[in-house]
JSON list of C-alpha atoms in Angstrom, two decimals:
[
{"chain": "A", "resi": 95, "resn": "ASN", "atom": "CA", "xyz": [-6.63, 13.91, 13.34]},
{"chain": "A", "resi": 96, "resn": "ALA", "atom": "CA", "xyz": [-8.91, 11.80, 11.17]},
{"chain": "A", "resi": 97, "resn": "GLY", "atom": "CA", "xyz": [-6.26, 11.25, 8.46]},
{"chain": "A", "resi": 98, "resn": "VAL", "atom": "CA", "xyz": [-7.82, 9.46, 5.48]},
{"chain": "A", "resi": 99, "resn": "THR", "atom": "CA", "xyz": [-11.53, 8.67, 5.75]},
{"chain": "A", "resi": 100, "resn": "GLN", "atom": "CA", "xyz": [-13.29, 6.24, 3.43]},
{"chain": "A", "resi": 101, "resn": "THR", "atom": "CA", "xyz": [-17.01, 5.66, 3.08]},
{"chain": "A", "resi": 102, "resn": "PRO", "atom": "CA", "xyz": [-18.74, 3.29, 3.09]},
{"chain": "A", "resi": 103, "resn": "LYS", "atom": "CA", "xyz": [-16.92, 0.57, 5.05]},
{"chain": "A", "resi": 104, "resn": "PHE", "atom": "CA", "xyz": [-18.92, -2.23, 3.45]},
{"chain": "A", "resi": 105, "resn": "GLN", "atom": "CA", "xyz": [-21.06, -2.48, 0.33]},
{"chain": "A", "resi": 106, "resn": "VAL", "atom": "CA", "xyz": [-22.84, -5.23, -1.53]},
{"chain": "A", "resi": 107, "resn": "LEU", "atom": "CA", "xyz": [-23.84, -4.61, -5.14]},
{"chain": "A", "resi": 108, "resn": "LYS", "atom": "CA", "xyz": [-25.57, -6.63, -7.79]},
{"chain": "A", "resi": 109, "resn": "THR", "atom": "CA", "xyz": [-23.89, -7.02, -11.18]},
{"chain": "A", "resi": 110, "resn": "GLY", "atom": "CA", "xyz": [-24.54, -3.96, -13.30]},
{"chain": "A", "resi": 111, "resn": "GLN", "atom": "CA", "xyz": [-25.24, -1.58, -10.43]},
{"chain": "A", "resi": 112, "resn": "SER", "atom": "CA", "xyz": [-23.18, 1.56, -10.00]},
{"chain": "A", "resi": 113, "resn": "MET", "atom": "CA", "xyz": [-21.71, 3.21, -6.93]},
{"chain": "A", "resi": 114, "resn": "THR", "atom": "CA", "xyz": [-19.17, 5.76, -5.81]},
{"chain": "A", "resi": 115, "resn": "LEU", "atom": "CA", "xyz": [-16.57, 5.19, -3.12]},
{"chain": "A", "resi": 116, "resn": "GLN", "atom": "CA", "xyz": [-15.72, 8.36, -1.24]},
{"chain": "A", "resi": 117, "resn": "CYS", "atom": "CA", "xyz": [-12.35, 9.37, 0.18]},
{"chain": "A", "resi": 118, "resn": "ALA", "atom": "CA", "xyz": [-11.32, 12.49, 2.06]},
{"chain": "A", "resi": 119, "resn": "GLN", "atom": "CA", "xyz": [-8.05, 13.50, 3.72]},
{"chain": "A", "resi": 120, "resn": "ASP", "atom": "CA", "xyz": [-7.45, 16.29, 6.19]},
{"chain": "A", "resi": 121, "resn": "MET", "atom": "CA", "xyz": [-3.64, 16.47, 5.97]},
{"chain": "A", "resi": 122, "resn": "ASN", "atom": "CA", "xyz": [-3.46, 18.97, 3.08]},
{"chain": "A", "resi": 123, "resn": "HIS", "atom": "CA", "xyz": [-1.75, 16.34, 0.96]},
{"chain": "A", "resi": 124, "resn": "ASN", "atom": "CA", "xyz": [-1.22, 16.91, -2.73]},
{"chain": "A", "resi": 125, "resn": "SER", "atom": "CA", "xyz": [-1.45, 13.34, -4.01]},
{"chain": "A", "resi": 126, "resn": "MET", "atom": "CA", "xyz": [-4.23, 10.81, -3.61]},
{"chain": "A", "resi": 127, "resn": "TYR", "atom": "CA", "xyz": [-4.53, 7.19, -4.74]},
{"chain": "A", "resi": 128, "resn": "TRP", "atom": "CA", "xyz": [-6.97, 4.34, -5.11]},
{"chain": "A", "resi": 129, "resn": "TYR", "atom": "CA", "xyz": [-5.71, 0.78, -4.66]},
{"chain": "A", "resi": 130, "resn": "ARG", "atom": "CA", "xyz": [-7.50, -2.54, -4.66]},
{"chain": "A", "resi": 131, "resn": "GLN", "atom": "CA", "xyz": [-6.33, -5.45, -2.52]},
{"chain": "A", "resi": 132, "resn": "ASP", "atom": "CA", "xyz": [-7.06, -9.03, -3.50]},
{"chain": "A", "resi": 133, "resn": "PRO", "atom": "CA", "xyz": [-5.76, -12.22, -1.83]},
{"chain": "A", "resi": 134, "resn": "GLY", "atom": "CA", "xyz": [-2.36, -13.18, -3.19]},
{"chain": "A", "resi": 135, "resn": "MET", "atom": "CA", "xyz": [-2.21, -10.10, -5.43]},
{"chain": "A", "resi": 136, "resn": "GLY", "atom": "CA", "xyz": [-1.02, -7.46, -3.01]},
{"chain": "A", "resi": 137, "resn": "LEU", "atom": "CA", "xyz": [-2.07, -3.87, -3.67]},
{"chain": "A", "resi": 138, "resn": "ARG", "atom": "CA", "xyz": [-2.66, -2.77, -7.23]},
{"chain": "A", "resi": 139, "resn": "LEU", "atom": "CA", "xyz": [-3.01, 0.85, -8.20]},
{"chain": "A", "resi": 140, "resn": "ILE", "atom": "CA", "xyz": [-6.25, 1.77, -9.94]},
{"chain": "A", "resi": 141, "resn": "TYR", "atom": "CA", "xyz": [-5.92, 5.55, -10.39]},
{"chain": "A", "resi": 142, "resn": "TYR", "atom": "CA", "xyz": [-4.01, 8.35, -8.77]},
{"chain": "A", "resi": 143, "resn": "SER", "atom": "CA", "xyz": [-4.05, 12.10, -8.65]},
{"chain": "A", "resi": 144, "resn": "ALA", "atom": "CA", "xyz": [-0.68, 13.79, -8.26]},
{"chain": "A", "resi": 145, "resn": "SER", "atom": "CA", "xyz": [-2.29, 17.16, -7.66]},
{"chain": "A", "resi": 146, "resn": "GLU", "atom": "CA", "xyz": [-5.67, 18.81, -7.64]},
{"chain": "A", "resi": 147, "resn": "GLY", "atom": "CA", "xyz": [-7.08, 18.80, -11.16]},
{"chain": "A", "resi": 148, "resn": "THR", "atom": "CA", "xyz": [-5.03, 15.88, -12.49]},
{"chain": "A", "resi": 149, "resn": "THR", "atom": "CA", "xyz": [-5.68, 12.16, -12.60]},
{"chain": "A", "resi": 150, "resn": "ASP", "atom": "CA", "xyz": [-3.73, 9.28, -14.09]},
{"chain": "A", "resi": 151, "resn": "LYS", "atom": "CA", "xyz": [-4.33, 5.60, -14.71]},
{"chain": "A", "resi": 152, "resn": "GLY", "atom": "CA", "xyz": [-2.58, 3.01, -12.64]},
{"chain": "A", "resi": 153, "resn": "GLU", "atom": "CA", "xyz": [-2.08, -0.68, -13.22]},
{"chain": "A", "resi": 154, "resn": "VAL", "atom": "CA", "xyz": [-5.76, -1.75, -13.27]},
{"chain": "A", "resi": 155, "resn": "PRO", "atom": "CA", "xyz": [-8.00, 1.17, -14.33]},
{"chain": "A", "resi": 156, "resn": "ASN", "atom": "CA", "xyz": [-10.55, -0.68, -16.50]},
{"chain": "A", "resi": 157, "resn": "GLY", "atom": "CA", "xyz": [-14.10, -0.47, -15.17]},
{"chain": "A", "resi": 158, "resn": "TYR", "atom": "CA", "xyz": [-13.39, 2.52, -12.93]},
{"chain": "A", "resi": 159, "resn": "ASN", "atom": "CA", "xyz": [-13.52, 6.29, -13.10]},
{"chain": "A", "resi": 160, "resn": "VAL", "atom": "CA", "xyz": [-12.23, 8.85, -10.63]},
{"chain": "A", "resi": 161, "resn": "SER", "atom": "CA", "xyz": [-12.84, 12.46, -9.72]},
{"chain": "A", "resi": 162, "resn": "ARG", "atom": "CA", "xyz": [-10.52, 14.72, -7.78]},
{"chain": "A", "resi": 163, "resn": "LEU", "atom": "CA", "xyz": [-13.26, 16.96, -6.47]},
{"chain": "A", "resi": 164, "resn": "ASN", "atom": "CA", "xyz": [-10.90, 19.28, -4.61]},
{"chain": "A", "resi": 165, "resn": "LYS", "atom": "CA", "xyz": [-7.64, 18.96, -2.72]},
{"chain": "A", "resi": 166, "resn": "ARG", "atom": "CA", "xyz": [-9.30, 16.96, 0.08]},
{"chain": "A", "resi": 167, "resn": "GLU", "atom": "CA", "xyz": [-11.54, 14.56, -1.83]},
{"chain": "A", "resi": 168, "resn": "PHE", "atom": "CA", "xyz": [-10.91, 11.81, -4.38]},
{"chain": "A", "resi": 169, "resn": "SER", "atom": "CA", "xyz": [-13.79, 9.54, -5.39]},
{"chain": "A", "resi": 170, "resn": "LEU", "atom": "CA", "xyz": [-13.82, 6.22, -7.23]},
{"chain": "A", "resi": 171, "resn": "ARG", "atom": "CA", "xyz": [-16.82, 5.27, -9.36]},
{"chain": "A", "resi": 172, "resn": "LEU", "atom": "CA", "xyz": [-17.89, 1.88, -10.63]},
{"chain": "A", "resi": 173, "resn": "GLU", "atom": "CA", "xyz": [-20.31, 2.51, -13.48]},
{"chain": "A", "resi": 174, "resn": "SER", "atom": "CA", "xyz": [-21.42, -1.10, -14.00]},
{"chain": "A", "resi": 175, "resn": "ALA", "atom": "CA", "xyz": [-20.16, -3.38, -11.27]},
{"chain": "A", "resi": 176, "resn": "ALA", "atom": "CA", "xyz": [-18.88, -6.85, -12.12]},
{"chain": "A", "resi": 177, "resn": "PRO", "atom": "CA", "xyz": [-18.06, -9.79, -9.83]},
{"chain": "A", "resi": 178, "resn": "SER", "atom": "CA", "xyz": [-14.37, -9.33, -10.73]},
{"chain": "A", "resi": 179, "resn": "GLN", "atom": "CA", "xyz": [-14.51, -6.02, -8.88]},
{"chain": "A", "resi": 180, "resn": "THR", "atom": "CA", "xyz": [-15.19, -7.76, -5.59]},
{"chain": "A", "resi": 181, "resn": "SER", "atom": "CA", "xyz": [-12.26, -6.54, -3.52]},
{"chain": "A", "resi": 182, "resn": "VAL", "atom": "CA", "xyz": [-11.11, -4.35, -0.68]},
{"chain": "A", "resi": 183, "resn": "TYR", "atom": "CA", "xyz": [-10.50, -0.80, -1.88]},
{"chain": "A", "resi": 184, "resn": "PHE", "atom": "CA", "xyz": [-8.02, 1.49, -0.18]},
{"chain": "A", "resi": 185, "resn": "CYS", "atom": "CA", "xyz": [-7.62, 5.19, -0.59]},
{"chain": "A", "resi": 186, "resn": "ALA", "atom": "CA", "xyz": [-4.27, 6.76, 0.28]},
{"chain": "A", "resi": 187, "resn": "SER", "atom": "CA", "xyz": [-2.71, 10.19, 0.26]},
{"chain": "A", "resi": 188, "resn": "SER", "atom": "CA", "xyz": [0.79, 11.61, 0.38]},
{"chain": "A", "resi": 189, "resn": "GLU", "atom": "CA", "xyz": [2.35, 15.03, 0.73]},
{"chain": "A", "resi": 190, "resn": "GLY", "atom": "CA", "xyz": [4.11, 14.76, -2.62]},
{"chain": "A", "resi": 191, "resn": "THR", "atom": "CA", "xyz": [4.18, 12.04, -5.22]},
{"chain": "A", "resi": 192, "resn": "ALA", "atom": "CA", "xyz": [4.51, 8.67, -3.48]},
{"chain": "A", "resi": 193, "resn": "GLY", "atom": "CA", "xyz": [8.04, 7.39, -3.31]},
{"chain": "A", "resi": 194, "resn": "GLY", "atom": "CA", "xyz": [9.80, 10.58, -2.45]},
{"chain": "A", "resi": 195, "resn": "PRO", "atom": "CA", "xyz": [11.58, 10.52, 0.91]},
{"chain": "A", "resi": 196, "resn": "LEU", "atom": "CA", "xyz": [9.20, 13.10, 2.33]},
{"chain": "A", "resi": 197, "resn": "SER", "atom": "CA", "xyz": [6.09, 11.39, 1.07]},
{"chain": "A", "resi": 198, "resn": "PRO", "atom": "CA", "xyz": [5.02, 8.20, 2.81]},
{"chain": "A", "resi": 199, "resn": "LEU", "atom": "CA", "xyz": [1.54, 7.01, 1.97]},
{"chain": "A", "resi": 200, "resn": "HIS", "atom": "CA", "xyz": [-1.24, 7.39, 4.53]},
{"chain": "A", "resi": 201, "resn": "PHE", "atom": "CA", "xyz": [-4.02, 4.85, 4.09]},
{"chain": "A", "resi": 202, "resn": "GLY", "atom": "CA", "xyz": [-7.69, 4.77, 4.98]},
{"chain": "A", "resi": 203, "resn": "ASN", "atom": "CA", "xyz": [-9.19, 1.67, 6.58]},
{"chain": "A", "resi": 204, "resn": "GLY", "atom": "CA", "xyz": [-10.67, 0.38, 3.35]},
{"chain": "A", "resi": 205, "resn": "THR", "atom": "CA", "xyz": [-14.04, -0.36, 1.76]},
{"chain": "A", "resi": 206, "resn": "ARG", "atom": "CA", "xyz": [-14.98, -4.01, 1.44]},
{"chain": "A", "resi": 207, "resn": "LEU", "atom": "CA", "xyz": [-17.03, -4.40, -1.75]},
{"chain": "A", "resi": 208, "resn": "THR", "atom": "CA", "xyz": [-18.87, -7.54, -2.83]},
{"chain": "A", "resi": 209, "resn": "VAL", "atom": "CA", "xyz": [-20.47, -7.78, -6.25]},
{"chain": "A", "resi": 210, "resn": "THR", "atom": "CA", "xyz": [-22.92, -10.65, -6.67]},
{"chain": "B", "resi": 589, "resn": "ALA", "atom": "CA", "xyz": [9.89, -0.57, -14.83]},
{"chain": "B", "resi": 590, "resn": "GLN", "atom": "CA", "xyz": [10.43, -1.33, -11.19]},
{"chain": "B", "resi": 591, "resn": "SER", "atom": "CA", "xyz": [9.03, -4.40, -9.46]},
{"chain": "B", "resi": 592, "resn": "VAL", "atom": "CA", "xyz": [9.15, -6.16, -6.11]},
{"chain": "B", "resi": 593, "resn": "THR", "atom": "CA", "xyz": [9.18, -9.85, -5.25]},
{"chain": "B", "resi": 594, "resn": "GLN", "atom": "CA", "xyz": [8.40, -11.04, -1.75]},
{"chain": "B", "resi": 595, "resn": "LEU", "atom": "CA", "xyz": [9.49, -14.60, -1.10]},
{"chain": "B", "resi": 596, "resn": "GLY", "atom": "CA", "xyz": [6.93, -16.54, 0.90]},
{"chain": "B", "resi": 597, "resn": "SER", "atom": "CA", "xyz": [3.30, -15.55, 1.10]},
{"chain": "B", "resi": 598, "resn": "HIS", "atom": "CA", "xyz": [3.11, -16.87, 4.66]},
{"chain": "B", "resi": 599, "resn": "VAL", "atom": "CA", "xyz": [5.80, -17.05, 7.33]},
{"chain": "B", "resi": 600, "resn": "SER", "atom": "CA", "xyz": [5.24, -18.60, 10.74]},
{"chain": "B", "resi": 601, "resn": "VAL", "atom": "CA", "xyz": [7.61, -18.07, 13.69]},
{"chain": "B", "resi": 602, "resn": "SER", "atom": "CA", "xyz": [7.55, -18.84, 17.39]},
{"chain": "B", "resi": 603, "resn": "GLU", "atom": "CA", "xyz": [7.29, -16.01, 19.89]},
{"chain": "B", "resi": 604, "resn": "GLY", "atom": "CA", "xyz": [10.82, -14.83, 20.69]},
{"chain": "B", "resi": 605, "resn": "ALA", "atom": "CA", "xyz": [12.29, -16.19, 17.46]},
{"chain": "B", "resi": 606, "resn": "LEU", "atom": "CA", "xyz": [13.95, -14.21, 14.69]},
{"chain": "B", "resi": 607, "resn": "VAL", "atom": "CA", "xyz": [11.68, -12.71, 12.07]},
{"chain": "B", "resi": 608, "resn": "LEU", "atom": "CA", "xyz": [13.02, -12.59, 8.50]},
{"chain": "B", "resi": 609, "resn": "LEU", "atom": "CA", "xyz": [10.80, -11.43, 5.65]},
{"chain": "B", "resi": 610, "resn": "ARG", "atom": "CA", "xyz": [12.44, -11.39, 2.23]},
{"chain": "B", "resi": 611, "resn": "CYS", "atom": "CA", "xyz": [12.12, -8.74, -0.46]},
{"chain": "B", "resi": 612, "resn": "ASN", "atom": "CA", "xyz": [13.97, -8.44, -3.75]},
{"chain": "B", "resi": 613, "resn": "TYR", "atom": "CA", "xyz": [13.51, -5.55, -6.13]},
{"chain": "B", "resi": 614, "resn": "SER", "atom": "CA", "xyz": [14.10, -4.83, -9.75]},
{"chain": "B", "resi": 615, "resn": "SER", "atom": "CA", "xyz": [14.84, -1.31, -10.84]},
{"chain": "B", "resi": 616, "resn": "SER", "atom": "CA", "xyz": [16.90, 0.20, -13.62]},
{"chain": "B", "resi": 617, "resn": "VAL", "atom": "CA", "xyz": [17.82, 3.18, -11.46]},
{"chain": "B", "resi": 618, "resn": "PRO", "atom": "CA", "xyz": [18.50, 3.58, -7.74]},
{"chain": "B", "resi": 619, "resn": "PRO", "atom": "CA", "xyz": [15.28, 2.97, -5.87]},
{"chain": "B", "resi": 620, "resn": "TYR", "atom": "CA", "xyz": [13.52, 4.15, -2.77]},
{"chain": "B", "resi": 621, "resn": "LEU", "atom": "CA", "xyz": [12.43, 1.09, -0.74]},
{"chain": "B", "resi": 622, "resn": "PHE", "atom": "CA", "xyz": [9.72, 0.76, 1.87]},
{"chain": "B", "resi": 623, "resn": "TRP", "atom": "CA", "xyz": [8.16, -1.74, 4.21]},
{"chain": "B", "resi": 624, "resn": "TYR", "atom": "CA", "xyz": [4.52, -1.30, 5.19]},
{"chain": "B", "resi": 625, "resn": "VAL", "atom": "CA", "xyz": [2.53, -3.29, 7.75]},
{"chain": "B", "resi": 626, "resn": "GLN", "atom": "CA", "xyz": [-1.19, -4.05, 7.68]},
{"chain": "B", "resi": 627, "resn": "TYR", "atom": "CA", "xyz": [-3.02, -5.19, 10.81]},
{"chain": "B", "resi": 628, "resn": "PRO", "atom": "CA", "xyz": [-6.39, -6.94, 10.41]},
{"chain": "B", "resi": 629, "resn": "ASN", "atom": "CA", "xyz": [-9.16, -4.72, 9.08]},
{"chain": "B", "resi": 630, "resn": "GLN", "atom": "CA", "xyz": [-6.88, -1.71, 8.79]},
{"chain": "B", "resi": 631, "resn": "GLY", "atom": "CA", "xyz": [-5.02, 0.17, 6.10]},
{"chain": "B", "resi": 632, "resn": "LEU", "atom": "CA", "xyz": [-1.29, -0.01, 5.66]},
{"chain": "B", "resi": 633, "resn": "GLN", "atom": "CA", "xyz": [1.16, 1.84, 7.89]},
{"chain": "B", "resi": 634, "resn": "LEU", "atom": "CA", "xyz": [4.74, 2.77, 7.09]},
{"chain": "B", "resi": 635, "resn": "LEU", "atom": "CA", "xyz": [7.21, 0.59, 8.99]},
{"chain": "B", "resi": 636, "resn": "LEU", "atom": "CA", "xyz": [10.47, 1.93, 7.59]},
{"chain": "B", "resi": 637, "resn": "LYS", "atom": "CA", "xyz": [12.03, 3.33, 4.45]},
{"chain": "B", "resi": 638, "resn": "TYR", "atom": "CA", "xyz": [15.36, 3.51, 2.67]},
{"chain": "B", "resi": 639, "resn": "THR", "atom": "CA", "xyz": [16.15, 6.57, 0.64]},
{"chain": "B", "resi": 640, "resn": "THR", "atom": "CA", "xyz": [19.85, 7.34, 0.67]},
{"chain": "B", "resi": 641, "resn": "GLY", "atom": "CA", "xyz": [22.75, 7.07, 3.10]},
{"chain": "B", "resi": 642, "resn": "ALA", "atom": "CA", "xyz": [22.99, 4.33, 5.71]},
{"chain": "B", "resi": 643, "resn": "THR", "atom": "CA", "xyz": [21.98, 0.99, 4.28]},
{"chain": "B", "resi": 644, "resn": "LEU", "atom": "CA", "xyz": [20.72, -0.39, 7.60]},
{"chain": "B", "resi": 645, "resn": "VAL", "atom": "CA", "xyz": [17.41, 1.27, 8.35]},
{"chain": "B", "resi": 646, "resn": "LYS", "atom": "CA", "xyz": [15.59, 1.06, 11.66]},
{"chain": "B", "resi": 647, "resn": "GLY", "atom": "CA", "xyz": [11.85, 1.32, 11.86]},
{"chain": "B", "resi": 648, "resn": "ILE", "atom": "CA", "xyz": [9.07, 1.14, 14.39]},
{"chain": "B", "resi": 649, "resn": "ASN", "atom": "CA", "xyz": [8.41, -1.76, 16.78]},
{"chain": "B", "resi": 650, "resn": "GLY", "atom": "CA", "xyz": [12.02, -3.03, 16.64]},
{"chain": "B", "resi": 651, "resn": "PHE", "atom": "CA", "xyz": [12.06, -3.85, 12.94]},
{"chain": "B", "resi": 652, "resn": "GLU", "atom": "CA", "xyz": [14.99, -3.08, 10.68]},
{"chain": "B", "resi": 653, "resn": "ALA", "atom": "CA", "xyz": [15.94, -3.69, 7.06]},
{"chain": "B", "resi": 654, "resn": "GLU", "atom": "CA", "xyz": [19.19, -3.63, 5.16]},
{"chain": "B", "resi": 655, "resn": "PHE", "atom": "CA", "xyz": [19.55, -2.38, 1.61]},
{"chain": "B", "resi": 656, "resn": "LYS", "atom": "CA", "xyz": [21.99, -4.60, -0.30]},
{"chain": "B", "resi": 657, "resn": "LYS", "atom": "CA", "xyz": [22.52, -3.25, -3.79]},
{"chain": "B", "resi": 658, "resn": "SER", "atom": "CA", "xyz": [24.66, -6.19, -4.90]},
{"chain": "B", "resi": 659, "resn": "GLU", "atom": "CA", "xyz": [21.86, -8.59, -4.01]},
{"chain": "B", "resi": 660, "resn": "THR", "atom": "CA", "xyz": [19.00, -6.22, -4.97]},
{"chain": "B", "resi": 661, "resn": "SER", "atom": "CA", "xyz": [17.46, -7.05, -1.64]},
{"chain": "B", "resi": 662, "resn": "PHE", "atom": "CA", "xyz": [15.76, -5.24, 1.23]},
{"chain": "B", "resi": 663, "resn": "HIS", "atom": "CA", "xyz": [14.94, -7.94, 3.76]},
{"chain": "B", "resi": 664, "resn": "LEU", "atom": "CA", "xyz": [13.02, -7.08, 6.94]},
{"chain": "B", "resi": 665, "resn": "THR", "atom": "CA", "xyz": [14.18, -8.48, 10.27]},
{"chain": "B", "resi": 666, "resn": "LYS", "atom": "CA", "xyz": [13.33, -8.39, 13.95]},
{"chain": "B", "resi": 667, "resn": "PRO", "atom": "CA", "xyz": [15.45, -10.22, 16.53]},
{"chain": "B", "resi": 668, "resn": "SER", "atom": "CA", "xyz": [12.58, -11.43, 18.69]},
{"chain": "B", "resi": 669, "resn": "ALA", "atom": "CA", "xyz": [9.01, -11.88, 17.49]},
{"chain": "B", "resi": 670, "resn": "HIS", "atom": "CA", "xyz": [6.10, -10.75, 19.61]},
{"chain": "B", "resi": 671, "resn": "MET", "atom": "CA", "xyz": [2.49, -11.86, 19.30]},
{"chain": "B", "resi": 672, "resn": "SER", "atom": "CA", "xyz": [1.53, -8.32, 18.31]},
{"chain": "B", "resi": 673, "resn": "ASP", "atom": "CA", "xyz": [3.75, -8.59, 15.21]},
{"chain": "B", "resi": 674, "resn": "ALA", "atom": "CA", "xyz": [1.23, -10.88, 13.54]},
{"chain": "B", "resi": 675, "resn": "ALA", "atom": "CA", "xyz": [0.15, -8.95, 10.46]},
{"chain": "B", "resi": 676, "resn": "GLU", "atom": "CA", "xyz": [0.70, -8.71, 6.72]},
{"chain": "B", "resi": 677, "resn": "TYR", "atom": "CA", "xyz": [3.86, -7.02, 5.53]},
{"chain": "B", "resi": 678, "resn": "PHE", "atom": "CA", "xyz": [4.38, -5.36, 2.17]},
{"chain": "B", "resi": 679, "resn": "CYS", "atom": "CA", "xyz": [7.60, -4.35, 0.50]},
{"chain": "B", "resi": 680, "resn": "ALA", "atom": "CA", "xyz": [7.36, -1.45, -1.97]},
{"chain": "B", "resi": 681, "resn": "VAL", "atom": "CA", "xyz": [9.66, 0.31, -4.41]},
{"chain": "B", "resi": 682, "resn": "SER", "atom": "CA", "xyz": [9.73, 3.62, -6.16]},
{"chain": "B", "resi": 683, "resn": "LEU", "atom": "CA", "xyz": [12.22, 5.35, -8.36]},
{"chain": "B", "resi": 684, "resn": "VAL", "atom": "CA", "xyz": [14.58, 7.98, -7.01]},
{"chain": "B", "resi": 685, "resn": "SER", "atom": "CA", "xyz": [13.07, 10.43, -9.46]},
{"chain": "B", "resi": 686, "resn": "GLY", "atom": "CA", "xyz": [10.00, 10.25, -7.25]},
{"chain": "B", "resi": 687, "resn": "ASN", "atom": "CA", "xyz": [7.44, 10.92, -9.93]},
{"chain": "B", "resi": 688, "resn": "THR", "atom": "CA", "xyz": [5.98, 7.46, -10.00]},
{"chain": "B", "resi": 689, "resn": "PRO", "atom": "CA", "xyz": [3.64, 5.86, -7.48]},
{"chain": "B", "resi": 690, "resn": "LEU", "atom": "CA", "xyz": [4.81, 3.05, -5.26]},
{"chain": "B", "resi": 691, "resn": "VAL", "atom": "CA", "xyz": [4.79, -0.50, -6.60]},
{"chain": "B", "resi": 692, "resn": "PHE", "atom": "CA", "xyz": [3.92, -3.03, -3.91]},
{"chain": "B", "resi": 693, "resn": "GLY", "atom": "CA", "xyz": [4.87, -6.64, -3.53]},
{"chain": "B", "resi": 694, "resn": "LYS", "atom": "CA", "xyz": [2.18, -9.26, -2.99]},
{"chain": "B", "resi": 695, "resn": "GLY", "atom": "CA", "xyz": [2.66, -9.31, 0.74]},
{"chain": "B", "resi": 696, "resn": "THR", "atom": "CA", "xyz": [3.81, -11.79, 3.38]},
{"chain": "B", "resi": 697, "resn": "ARG", "atom": "CA", "xyz": [1.51, -12.81, 6.18]},
{"chain": "B", "resi": 698, "resn": "LEU", "atom": "CA", "xyz": [3.41, -13.27, 9.45]},
{"chain": "B", "resi": 699, "resn": "SER", "atom": "CA", "xyz": [1.98, -15.60, 12.07]},
{"chain": "B", "resi": 700, "resn": "VAL", "atom": "CA", "xyz": [3.48, -15.72, 15.56]},
{"chain": "B", "resi": 701, "resn": "ILE", "atom": "CA", "xyz": [2.99, -18.90, 17.55]},
{"chain": "B", "resi": 702, "resn": "ALA", "atom": "CA", "xyz": [2.94, -18.82, 21.35]}
]
């Protein structure tokens, strides 16, 4: 099984450019998440979608938008990239809402984004 | 709101030595607690979790953690470190109600010295 697939793996943007990070899962999971990982900061939640058709803000949503396209796909868009958005972005999914005993998170391998 | 504090951003141990990674949580209600591991250039993988019942939880690769409510702690241990244990480890907490996403600690990088 592929699990959670993220594209692209690497991306370099100039300040002000836009791009969309793609994420797809093949586990029929209900919930999907976008995290960013920065040195010394751990993982911080950007947005999540507890079910198809719903999205909610996480801890650091400013500068991002998301779309839950269908049950499988959850995309993250940067409308006008800034150097502060240089980070590694992880998509994750879970069967239910993360935290329940039946719902461990499954992570993709990340997208490394550099904004110059 | 719940939160997690991991003591020590970097821990270094010799191969064969005890591994102890510390995690303390803050939660107004009983929590679910998790340890995740991240190997280089990969996403996180679930190592073990505490939900209810037995407070000593065993996970993969010989790791275990003990939930101590009185100390609000969930420290991760392994009796004998192996070179392959070198990775970053994250403690995470969620509420028993289960309707909130996980909150992660800042991570502890484990180095294993031959």
